[in-house]
PDB file of C-alpha atoms in Angstrom:
ATOM      1  CA  GLU A   1      22.005 115.920  24.551  1.00 87.00           C
ATOM      2  CA  VAL A   2      19.769 114.887  21.675  1.00 89.00           C
ATOM      3  CA  GLN A   3      17.138 112.370  22.636  1.00 93.00           C
ATOM      4  CA  LEU A   4      14.813 110.511  20.304  1.00 96.00           C
ATOM      5  CA  GLN A   5      11.839 108.329  21.049  1.00 95.00           C
ATOM      6  CA  ALA A   6      10.216 106.225  18.367  1.00 95.00           C
ATOM      7  CA  SER A   7       6.689 104.918  18.684  1.00 96.00           C
ATOM      8  CA  GLY A   8       3.806 103.572  16.636  1.00 97.00           C
ATOM      9  CA  GLY A   9       4.892 100.032  15.869  1.00 96.00           C
ATOM     10  CA  GLY A  10       2.555  97.081  16.013  1.00 97.00           C
ATOM     11  CA  LEU A  11       0.973  94.254  14.088  1.00 98.00           C
ATOM     12  CA  VAL A  12      -0.591  95.057  10.718  1.00 98.00           C
ATOM     13  CA  GLN A  13      -1.878  92.976   7.854  1.00 98.00           C
ATOM     14  CA  ALA A  14      -0.200  93.011   4.480  1.00 98.00           C
ATOM     15  CA  GLY A  15      -1.530  95.867   2.398  1.00 98.00           C
ATOM     16  CA  GLY A  16      -2.296  97.912   5.480  1.00 98.00           C
ATOM     17  CA  SER A  17      -0.806 101.106   6.846  1.00 98.00           C
ATOM     18  CA  GLN A  18       1.079 102.144   9.935  1.00 98.00           C
ATOM     19  CA  ARG A  19       2.408 105.482  11.097  1.00 98.00           C
ATOM     20  CA  LEU A  20       5.562 105.779  13.127  1.00 98.00           C
ATOM     21  CA  SER A  21       6.519 108.835  15.146  1.00 97.00           C
ATOM     22  CA  CYS A  22       9.874 110.052  16.362  1.00 96.00           C
ATOM     23  CA  ALA A  23       9.822 112.658  19.118  1.00 94.00           C
ATOM     24  CA  ALA A  24      13.037 114.633  19.255  1.00 91.00           C
ATOM     25  CA  SER A  25      14.475 116.906  21.891  1.00 89.00           C
ATOM     26  CA  GLY A  26      17.763 118.535  22.840  1.00 89.00           C
ATOM     27  CA  PHE A  27      18.768 120.024  19.511  1.00 84.00           C
ATOM     28  CA  THR A  28      20.832 123.196  19.880  1.00 81.00           C
ATOM     29  CA  ASP A  29      20.415 124.355  16.294  1.00 79.00           C
ATOM     30  CA  ASP A  30      18.211 123.689  13.289  1.00 82.00           C
ATOM     31  CA  ASP A  31      20.777 122.103  10.986  1.00 91.00           C
ATOM     32  CA  TYR A  32      20.142 118.400  11.374  1.00 92.00           C
ATOM     33  CA  ALA A  33      18.342 115.511   9.745  1.00 95.00           C
ATOM     34  CA  ILE A  34      16.341 112.595  11.027  1.00 96.00           C
ATOM     35  CA  GLY A  35      16.834 109.241   9.399  1.00 97.00           C
ATOM     36  CA  TRP A  36      14.682 106.165   9.597  1.00 98.00           C
ATOM     37  CA  PHE A  37      16.358 102.787   9.659  1.00 98.00           C
ATOM     38  CA  ARG A  38      15.066  99.270  10.047  1.00 98.00           C
ATOM     39  CA  GLN A  39      16.568  95.957  10.989  1.00 98.00           C
ATOM     40  CA  ALA A  40      14.919  92.680  10.157  1.00 96.00           C
ATOM     41  CA  PRO A  41      15.900  89.478  11.976  1.00 92.00           C
ATOM     42  CA  GLY A  42      19.233  88.208  10.737  1.00 94.00           C
ATOM     43  CA  LYS A  43      19.802  91.228   8.505  1.00 96.00           C
ATOM     44  CA  GLU A  44      21.875  94.372   8.670  1.00 96.00           C
ATOM     45  CA  ARG A  45      20.346  97.694   9.637  1.00 96.00           C
ATOM     46  CA  GLU A  46      19.019  99.405   6.529  1.00 96.00           C
ATOM     47  CA  GLY A  47      18.530 103.129   6.010  1.00 97.00           C
ATOM     48  CA  ILE A  48      15.141 103.719   4.433  1.00 98.00           C
ATOM     49  CA  SER A  49      14.326 107.423   4.677  1.00 98.00           C
ATOM     50  CA  CYS A  50      15.606 110.783   5.781  1.00 97.00           C
ATOM     51  CA  ILE A  51      14.273 114.304   6.207  1.00 96.00           C
ATOM     52  CA  GLY A  52      16.239 117.477   6.688  1.00 94.00           C
ATOM     53  CA  SER A  53      15.218 119.946   9.358  1.00 88.00           C
ATOM     54  CA  SER A  54      15.810 123.296   7.687  1.00 83.00           C
ATOM     55  CA  ASP A  55      14.489 122.671   4.179  1.00 87.00           C
ATOM     56  CA  GLY A  56      12.564 119.431   4.464  1.00 89.00           C
ATOM     57  CA  ASN A  57      14.579 117.658   1.781  1.00 95.00           C
ATOM     58  CA  THR A  58      13.841 113.949   1.774  1.00 97.00           C
ATOM     59  CA  TRP A  59      15.321 110.690   0.588  1.00 98.00           C
ATOM     60  CA  TYR A  60      13.892 107.190   0.266  1.00 98.00           C
ATOM     61  CA  ALA A  61      15.414 103.795  -0.320  1.00 98.00           C
ATOM     62  CA  ASP A  62      14.147 102.018  -3.416  1.00 97.00           C
ATOM     63  CA  SER A  63      12.604  99.358  -1.189  1.00 97.00           C
ATOM     64  CA  VAL A  64      10.108 101.851   0.258  1.00 98.00           C
ATOM     65  CA  LYS A  65       9.851 104.564  -2.396  1.00 98.00           C
ATOM     66  CA  GLY A  66       6.254 105.213  -3.380  1.00 98.00           C
ATOM     67  CA  ARG A  67       4.899 103.459  -0.288  1.00 98.00           C
ATOM     68  CA  PHE A  68       6.455 105.338   2.622  1.00 98.00           C
ATOM     69  CA  THR A  69       6.310 109.070   3.265  1.00 98.00           C
ATOM     70  CA  VAL A  70       8.405 110.976   5.776  1.00 97.00           C
ATOM     71  CA  GLY A  71       7.212 114.243   7.247  1.00 96.00           C
ATOM     72  CA  SER A  72       7.858 116.519  10.153  1.00 92.00           C
ATOM     73  CA  ASP A  73       6.111 118.834  12.537  1.00 86.00           C
ATOM     74  CA  ASN A  74       8.837 121.265  13.491  1.00 75.00           C
ATOM     75  CA  THR A  75       6.673 122.907  16.106  1.00 75.00           C
ATOM     76  CA  GLU A  76       6.343 119.640  17.964  1.00 74.00           C
ATOM     77  CA  LYS A  77       9.837 118.439  16.997  1.00 85.00           C
ATOM     78  CA  THR A  78       8.305 115.232  15.710  1.00 93.00           C
ATOM     79  CA  VAL A  79       9.104 113.299  12.573  1.00 96.00           C
ATOM     80  CA  TYR A  80       6.627 110.861  11.068  1.00 97.00           C
ATOM     81  CA  LEU A  81       6.979 107.876   8.783  1.00 98.00           C
ATOM     82  CA  GLN A  82       3.726 107.010   7.079  1.00 98.00           C
ATOM     83  CA  MET A  83       3.933 103.463   5.785  1.00 98.00           C
ATOM     84  CA  ASN A  84       1.365 102.303   3.244  1.00 98.00           C
ATOM     85  CA  SER A  85       0.939  99.110   1.235  1.00 98.00           C
ATOM     86  CA  LEU A  86       2.935  97.215   3.806  1.00 98.00           C
ATOM     87  CA  LYS A  87       4.469  93.892   2.872  1.00 98.00           C
ATOM     88  CA  PRO A  88       5.633  91.007   5.077  1.00 97.00           C
ATOM     89  CA  GLU A  89       9.205  91.897   4.122  1.00 97.00           C
ATOM     90  CA  ASP A  90       8.717  95.254   5.849  1.00 98.00           C
ATOM     91  CA  THR A  91       8.682  93.411   9.180  1.00 98.00           C
ATOM     92  CA  ALA A  92      11.524  94.840  11.243  1.00 98.00           C
ATOM     93  CA  VAL A  93      12.474  96.950  14.206  1.00 98.00           C
ATOM     94  CA  TYR A  94      12.329 100.552  13.054  1.00 98.00           C
ATOM     95  CA  TYR A  95      14.669 103.173  14.441  1.00 98.00           C
ATOM     96  CA  CYS A  96      14.878 106.922  14.082  1.00 97.00           C
ATOM     97  CA  ALA A  97      18.234 108.608  14.393  1.00 97.00           C
ATOM     98  CA  ALA A  98      19.654 112.107  14.193  1.00 95.00           C
ATOM     99  CA  LYS A  99      22.673 113.407  12.359  1.00 94.00           C
ATOM    100  CA  LEU A 100      24.290 116.811  12.054  1.00 91.00           C
ATOM    101  CA  GLY A 101      23.619 118.607   8.788  1.00 91.00           C
ATOM    102  CA  HIS A 102      20.295 118.730   6.972  1.00 92.00           C
ATOM    103  CA  LEU A 103      21.227 117.061   3.690  1.00 93.00           C
ATOM    104  CA  CYS A 104      19.647 113.695   2.913  1.00 96.00           C
ATOM    105  CA  GLY A 105      20.715 111.207   0.294  1.00 93.00           C
ATOM    106  CA  SER A 106      21.958 107.681  -0.129  1.00 92.00           C
ATOM    107  CA  PHE A 107      25.408 108.896   0.882  1.00 91.00           C
ATOM    108  CA  THR A 108      24.060 110.078   4.259  1.00 92.00           C
ATOM    109  CA  MET A 109      22.461 106.804   5.255  1.00 94.00           C
ATOM    110  CA  GLN A 110      25.472 105.179   6.841  1.00 93.00           C
ATOM    111  CA  THR A 111      24.841 104.553  10.521  1.00 92.00           C
ATOM    112  CA  ILE A 112      28.212 106.064  11.443  1.00 93.00           C
ATOM    113  CA  PHE A 113      26.884 109.540  10.582  1.00 94.00           C
ATOM    114  CA  TYR A 114      24.082 109.347  13.146  1.00 96.00           C
ATOM    115  CA  VAL A 115      24.920 110.578  16.614  1.00 93.00           C
ATOM    116  CA  SER A 116      21.747 109.763  18.479  1.00 95.00           C
ATOM    117  CA  TRP A 117      19.304 106.853  18.169  1.00 97.00           C
ATOM    118  CA  GLY A 118      15.831 106.141  19.395  1.00 95.00           C
ATOM    119  CA  GLN A 119      15.052 102.848  21.084  1.00 94.00           C
ATOM    120  CA  GLY A 120      13.336 101.183  18.116  1.00 95.00           C
ATOM    121  CA  THR A 121       9.767 100.091  17.560  1.00 97.00           C
ATOM    122  CA  LEU A 122       8.720  96.754  16.121  1.00 98.00           C
ATOM    123  CA  VAL A 123       6.518  96.574  13.057  1.00 98.00           C
ATOM    124  CA  THR A 124       5.181  93.157  12.151  1.00 98.00           C
ATOM    125  CA  VAL A 125       3.366  92.691   8.855  1.00 98.00           C
ATOM    126  CA  SER A 126       1.344  89.507   8.607  1.00 97.00           C
ATOM    127  CA  SER A 127       0.595  87.847   5.294  1.00 93.00           C
TER     128      SER A 127
END
């Protein structure tokens, strides 16, 4: 059973940085991807980034491109989301999730494709 645990949320001022981590365990092969999603109050869950396990291919939503960077430490089975130049509109609960297959793209960011979810971590950006 794949298990994910997200951490690193907190309160940060606009323009600041925050780094989220997603610790993963239980994978039986190396062909998977980790996606990052966020859900702001009153809004739908939004896919914002993805990284593939085998080749490290990445994808970013336009809303975070150029500000957020996804990376992984395959030895530690941990995926990171480095968030820079944070804006108040980035305030949300952030989730990491795992899907089968390593390809990342806008077409892979539907929540239905993700078979395991972390518990979410709240990021609050103050103005």
